[in-house]
mmCIF file of C-alpha atoms in Angstrom:
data_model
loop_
_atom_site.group_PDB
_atom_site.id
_atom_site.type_symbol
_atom_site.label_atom_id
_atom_site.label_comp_id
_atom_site.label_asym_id
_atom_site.label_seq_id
_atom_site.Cartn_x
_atom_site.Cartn_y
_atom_site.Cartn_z
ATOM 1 C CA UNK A 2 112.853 94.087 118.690
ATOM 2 C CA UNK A 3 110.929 96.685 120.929
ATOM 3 C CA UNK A 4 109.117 98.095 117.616
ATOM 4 C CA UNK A 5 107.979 94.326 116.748
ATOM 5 C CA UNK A 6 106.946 93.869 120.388
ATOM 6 C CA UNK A 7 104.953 97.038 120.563
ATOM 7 C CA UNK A 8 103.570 96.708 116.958
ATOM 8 C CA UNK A 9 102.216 92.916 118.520
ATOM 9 C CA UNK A 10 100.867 94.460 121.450
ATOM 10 C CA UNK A 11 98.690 97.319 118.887
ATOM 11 C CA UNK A 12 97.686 94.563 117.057
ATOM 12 C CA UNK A 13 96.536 92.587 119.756
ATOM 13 C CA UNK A 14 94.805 95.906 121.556
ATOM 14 C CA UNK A 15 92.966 96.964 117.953
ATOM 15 C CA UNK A 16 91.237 93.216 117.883
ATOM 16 C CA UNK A 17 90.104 92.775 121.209
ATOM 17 C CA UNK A 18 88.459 96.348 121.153
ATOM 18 C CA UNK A 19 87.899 96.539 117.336
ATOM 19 C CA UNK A 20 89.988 99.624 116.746
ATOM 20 C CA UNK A 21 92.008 99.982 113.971
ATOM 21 C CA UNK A 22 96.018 100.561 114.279
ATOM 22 C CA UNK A 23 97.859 102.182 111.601
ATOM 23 C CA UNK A 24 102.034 101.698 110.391
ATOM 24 C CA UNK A 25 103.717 104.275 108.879
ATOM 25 C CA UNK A 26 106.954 103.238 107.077
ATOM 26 C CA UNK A 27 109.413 105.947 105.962
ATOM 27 C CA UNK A 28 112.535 105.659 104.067
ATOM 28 C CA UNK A 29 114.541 109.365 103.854
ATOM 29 C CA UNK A 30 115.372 109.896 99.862
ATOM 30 C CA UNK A 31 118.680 109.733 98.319
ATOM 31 C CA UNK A 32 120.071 108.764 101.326
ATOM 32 C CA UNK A 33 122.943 107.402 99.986
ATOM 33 C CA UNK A 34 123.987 110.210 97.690
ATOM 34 C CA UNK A 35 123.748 112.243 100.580
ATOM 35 C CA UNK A 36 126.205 110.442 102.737
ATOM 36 C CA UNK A 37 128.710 110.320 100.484
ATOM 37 C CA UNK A 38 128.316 113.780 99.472
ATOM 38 C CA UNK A 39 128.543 115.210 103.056
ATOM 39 C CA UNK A 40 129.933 112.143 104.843
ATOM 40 C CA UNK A 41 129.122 110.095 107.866
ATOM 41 C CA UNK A 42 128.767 112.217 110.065
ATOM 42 C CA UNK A 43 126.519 114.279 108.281
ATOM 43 C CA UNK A 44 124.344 111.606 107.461
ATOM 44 C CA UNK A 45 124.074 110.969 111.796
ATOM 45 C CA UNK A 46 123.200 114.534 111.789
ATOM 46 C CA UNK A 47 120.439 113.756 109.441
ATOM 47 C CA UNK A 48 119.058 110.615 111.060
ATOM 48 C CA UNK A 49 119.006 112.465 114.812
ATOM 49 C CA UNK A 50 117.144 115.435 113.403
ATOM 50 C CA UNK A 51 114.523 112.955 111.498
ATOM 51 C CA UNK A 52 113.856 111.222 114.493
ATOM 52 C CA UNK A 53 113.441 114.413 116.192
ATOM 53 C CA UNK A 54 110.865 115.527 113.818
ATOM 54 C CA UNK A 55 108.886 112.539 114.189
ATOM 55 C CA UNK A 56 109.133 112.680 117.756
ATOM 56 C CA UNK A 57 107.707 116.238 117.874
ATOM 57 C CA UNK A 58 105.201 115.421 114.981
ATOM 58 C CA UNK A 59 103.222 112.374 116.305
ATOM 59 C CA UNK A 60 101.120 112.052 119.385
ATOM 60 C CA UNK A 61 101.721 110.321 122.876
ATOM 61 C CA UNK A 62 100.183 107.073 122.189
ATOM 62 C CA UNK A 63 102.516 106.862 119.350
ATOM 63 C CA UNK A 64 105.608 104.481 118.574
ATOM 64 C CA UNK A 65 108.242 106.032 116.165
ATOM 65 C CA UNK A 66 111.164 103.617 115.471
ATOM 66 C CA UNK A 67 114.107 103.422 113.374
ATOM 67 C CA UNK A 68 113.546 100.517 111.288
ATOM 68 C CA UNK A 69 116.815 100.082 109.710
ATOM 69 C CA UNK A 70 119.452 101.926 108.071
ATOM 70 C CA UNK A 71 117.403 105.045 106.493
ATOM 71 C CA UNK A 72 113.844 103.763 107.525
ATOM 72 C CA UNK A 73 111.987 104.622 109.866
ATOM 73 C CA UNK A 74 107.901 103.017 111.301
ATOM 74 C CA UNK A 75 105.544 105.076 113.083
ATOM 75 C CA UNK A 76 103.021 102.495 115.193
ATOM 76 C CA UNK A 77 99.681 104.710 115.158
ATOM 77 C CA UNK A 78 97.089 102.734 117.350
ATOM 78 C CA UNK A 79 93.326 103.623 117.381
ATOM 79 C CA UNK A 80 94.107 105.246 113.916
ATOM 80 C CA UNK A 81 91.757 104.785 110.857
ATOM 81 C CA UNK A 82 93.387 105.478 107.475
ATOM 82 C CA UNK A 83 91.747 108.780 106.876
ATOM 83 C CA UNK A 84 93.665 109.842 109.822
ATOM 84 C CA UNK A 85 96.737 107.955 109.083
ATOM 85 C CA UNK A 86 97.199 109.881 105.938
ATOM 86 C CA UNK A 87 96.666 113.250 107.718
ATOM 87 C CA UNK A 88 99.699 112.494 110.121
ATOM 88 C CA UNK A 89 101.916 110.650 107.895
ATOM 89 C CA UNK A 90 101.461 114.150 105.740
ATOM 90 C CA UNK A 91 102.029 116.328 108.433
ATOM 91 C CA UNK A 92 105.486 114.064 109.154
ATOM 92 C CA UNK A 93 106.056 114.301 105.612
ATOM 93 C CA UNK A 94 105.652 118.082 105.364
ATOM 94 C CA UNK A 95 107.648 118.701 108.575
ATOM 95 C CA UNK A 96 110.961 116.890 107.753
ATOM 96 C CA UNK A 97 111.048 118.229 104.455
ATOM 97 C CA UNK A 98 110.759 121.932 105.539
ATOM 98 C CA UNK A 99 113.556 120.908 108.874
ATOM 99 C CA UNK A 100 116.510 122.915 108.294
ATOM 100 C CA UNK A 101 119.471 120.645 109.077
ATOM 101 C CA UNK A 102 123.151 122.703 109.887
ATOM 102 C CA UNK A 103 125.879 120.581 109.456
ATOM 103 C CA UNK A 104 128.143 123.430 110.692
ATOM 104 C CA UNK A 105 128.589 124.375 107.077
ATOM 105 C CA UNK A 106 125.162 124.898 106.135
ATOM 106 C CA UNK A 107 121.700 124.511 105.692
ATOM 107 C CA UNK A 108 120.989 120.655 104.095
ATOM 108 C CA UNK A 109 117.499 119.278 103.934
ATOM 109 C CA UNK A 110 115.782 115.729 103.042
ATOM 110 C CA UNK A 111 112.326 114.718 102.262
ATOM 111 C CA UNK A 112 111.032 111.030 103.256
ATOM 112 C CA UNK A 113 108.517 108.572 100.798
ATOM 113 C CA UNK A 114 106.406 107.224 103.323
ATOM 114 C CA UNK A 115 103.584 104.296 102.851
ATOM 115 C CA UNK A 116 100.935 103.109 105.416
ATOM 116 C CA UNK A 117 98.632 100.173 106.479
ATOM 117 C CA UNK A 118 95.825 99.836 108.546
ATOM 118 C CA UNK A 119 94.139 96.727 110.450
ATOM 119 C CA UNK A 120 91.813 95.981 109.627
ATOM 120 C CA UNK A 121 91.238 98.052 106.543
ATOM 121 C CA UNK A 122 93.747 96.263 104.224
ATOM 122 C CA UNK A 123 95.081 93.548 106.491
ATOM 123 C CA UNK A 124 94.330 91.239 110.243
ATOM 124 C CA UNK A 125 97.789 90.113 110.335
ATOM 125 C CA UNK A 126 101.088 91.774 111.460
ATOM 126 C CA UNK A 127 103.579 90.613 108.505
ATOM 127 C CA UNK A 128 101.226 92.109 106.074
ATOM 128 C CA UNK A 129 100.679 94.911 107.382
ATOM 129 C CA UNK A 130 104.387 95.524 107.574
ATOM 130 C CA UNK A 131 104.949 94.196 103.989
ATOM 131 C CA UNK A 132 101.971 96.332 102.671
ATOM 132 C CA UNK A 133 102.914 99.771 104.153
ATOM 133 C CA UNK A 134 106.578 98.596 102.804
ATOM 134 C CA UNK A 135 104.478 98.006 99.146
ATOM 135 C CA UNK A 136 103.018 101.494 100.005
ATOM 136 C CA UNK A 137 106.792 103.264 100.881
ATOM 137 C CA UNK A 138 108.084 102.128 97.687
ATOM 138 C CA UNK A 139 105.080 103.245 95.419
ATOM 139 C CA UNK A 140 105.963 106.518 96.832
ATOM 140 C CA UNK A 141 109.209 106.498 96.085
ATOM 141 C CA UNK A 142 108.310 105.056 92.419
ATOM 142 C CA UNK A 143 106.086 108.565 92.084
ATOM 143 C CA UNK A 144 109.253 110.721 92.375
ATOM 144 C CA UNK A 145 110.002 110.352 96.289
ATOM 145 C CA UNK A 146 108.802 112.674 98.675
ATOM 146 C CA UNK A 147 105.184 111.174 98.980
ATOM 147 C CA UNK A 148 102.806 109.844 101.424
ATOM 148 C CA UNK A 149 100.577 106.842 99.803
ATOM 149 C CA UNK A 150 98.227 104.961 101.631
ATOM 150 C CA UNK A 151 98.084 100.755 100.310
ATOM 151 C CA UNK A 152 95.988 99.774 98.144
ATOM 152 C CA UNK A 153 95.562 96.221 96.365
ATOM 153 C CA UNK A 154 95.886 98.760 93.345
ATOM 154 C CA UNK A 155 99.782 99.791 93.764
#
């Protein structure tokens, strides 16, 4: 509930000033296999240290979120898409070189991530939401580990 409240509150913000505000949804890969391969606990490991590298990869102003099981949203206000693809690249790149020690050793994961802007693509907060969700799984249909920006074209 506090990431729809804040994502309201962005969208509200971008169109009384005319800014843009970006979402970044991220879903980590093979999640799945990789819980049942290295169990539960493992796979808590995994979601602390994810949120920890979004945490130290975005800015102030930002809102990272865990969206729901695997996924995760990054609310970027007074972010155009240009710049929403540099950061959601630089998250990209950062969890998927994050060494993660379960005590055992040294596991990684990579995330597909998609984005939206408003008002580039959308002036309304379900699409937005359902387009960088449109975005996410194009990435994931490209072999995973991707960043891809919407497009009426995916």
């Amino acid at each position: 509930r506090t990431f729809q409240d804040h994502l309201s509150k962005e969208i509200t913000r971008s169109q009384r000033y005319n800014h843009s505000v970006s979402l970044l949804l991220m879903d980590i890969d093979h999640f799945k296999n990789f819980n049942d391969t290295y169990g539960h606990q493992t796979g808590d490991l995994v979601l602390q240290e994810v949120a920890r590298s979004l945490t130290d990869t975005i800015r102030l102003n930002d809102v990272a979120a865990r969206y729901g099981g695997e996924e995760f949203a990054v609310i970027l206000p007074e972010t155009s898409p240009d710049k929403a693809s540099l950061i959601g690249e630089r998250i990209r790149r950062k969890i998927e070189s994050t060494a993660i020690n379960n005590g055992k050793q040294n596991l990684s994961v990579t995330v597909s991530i998609g984005c939206s802007t408003i008002p580039d693509h959308t002036k309304n907060k379900q699409e937005i939401i359902n387009f960088a969700d449109t975005a996410m799984y194009h990435s994931k249909k490209q072999g995973r580990n991707k960043f891809t920006l919407y497009s009426k074209k995916i």
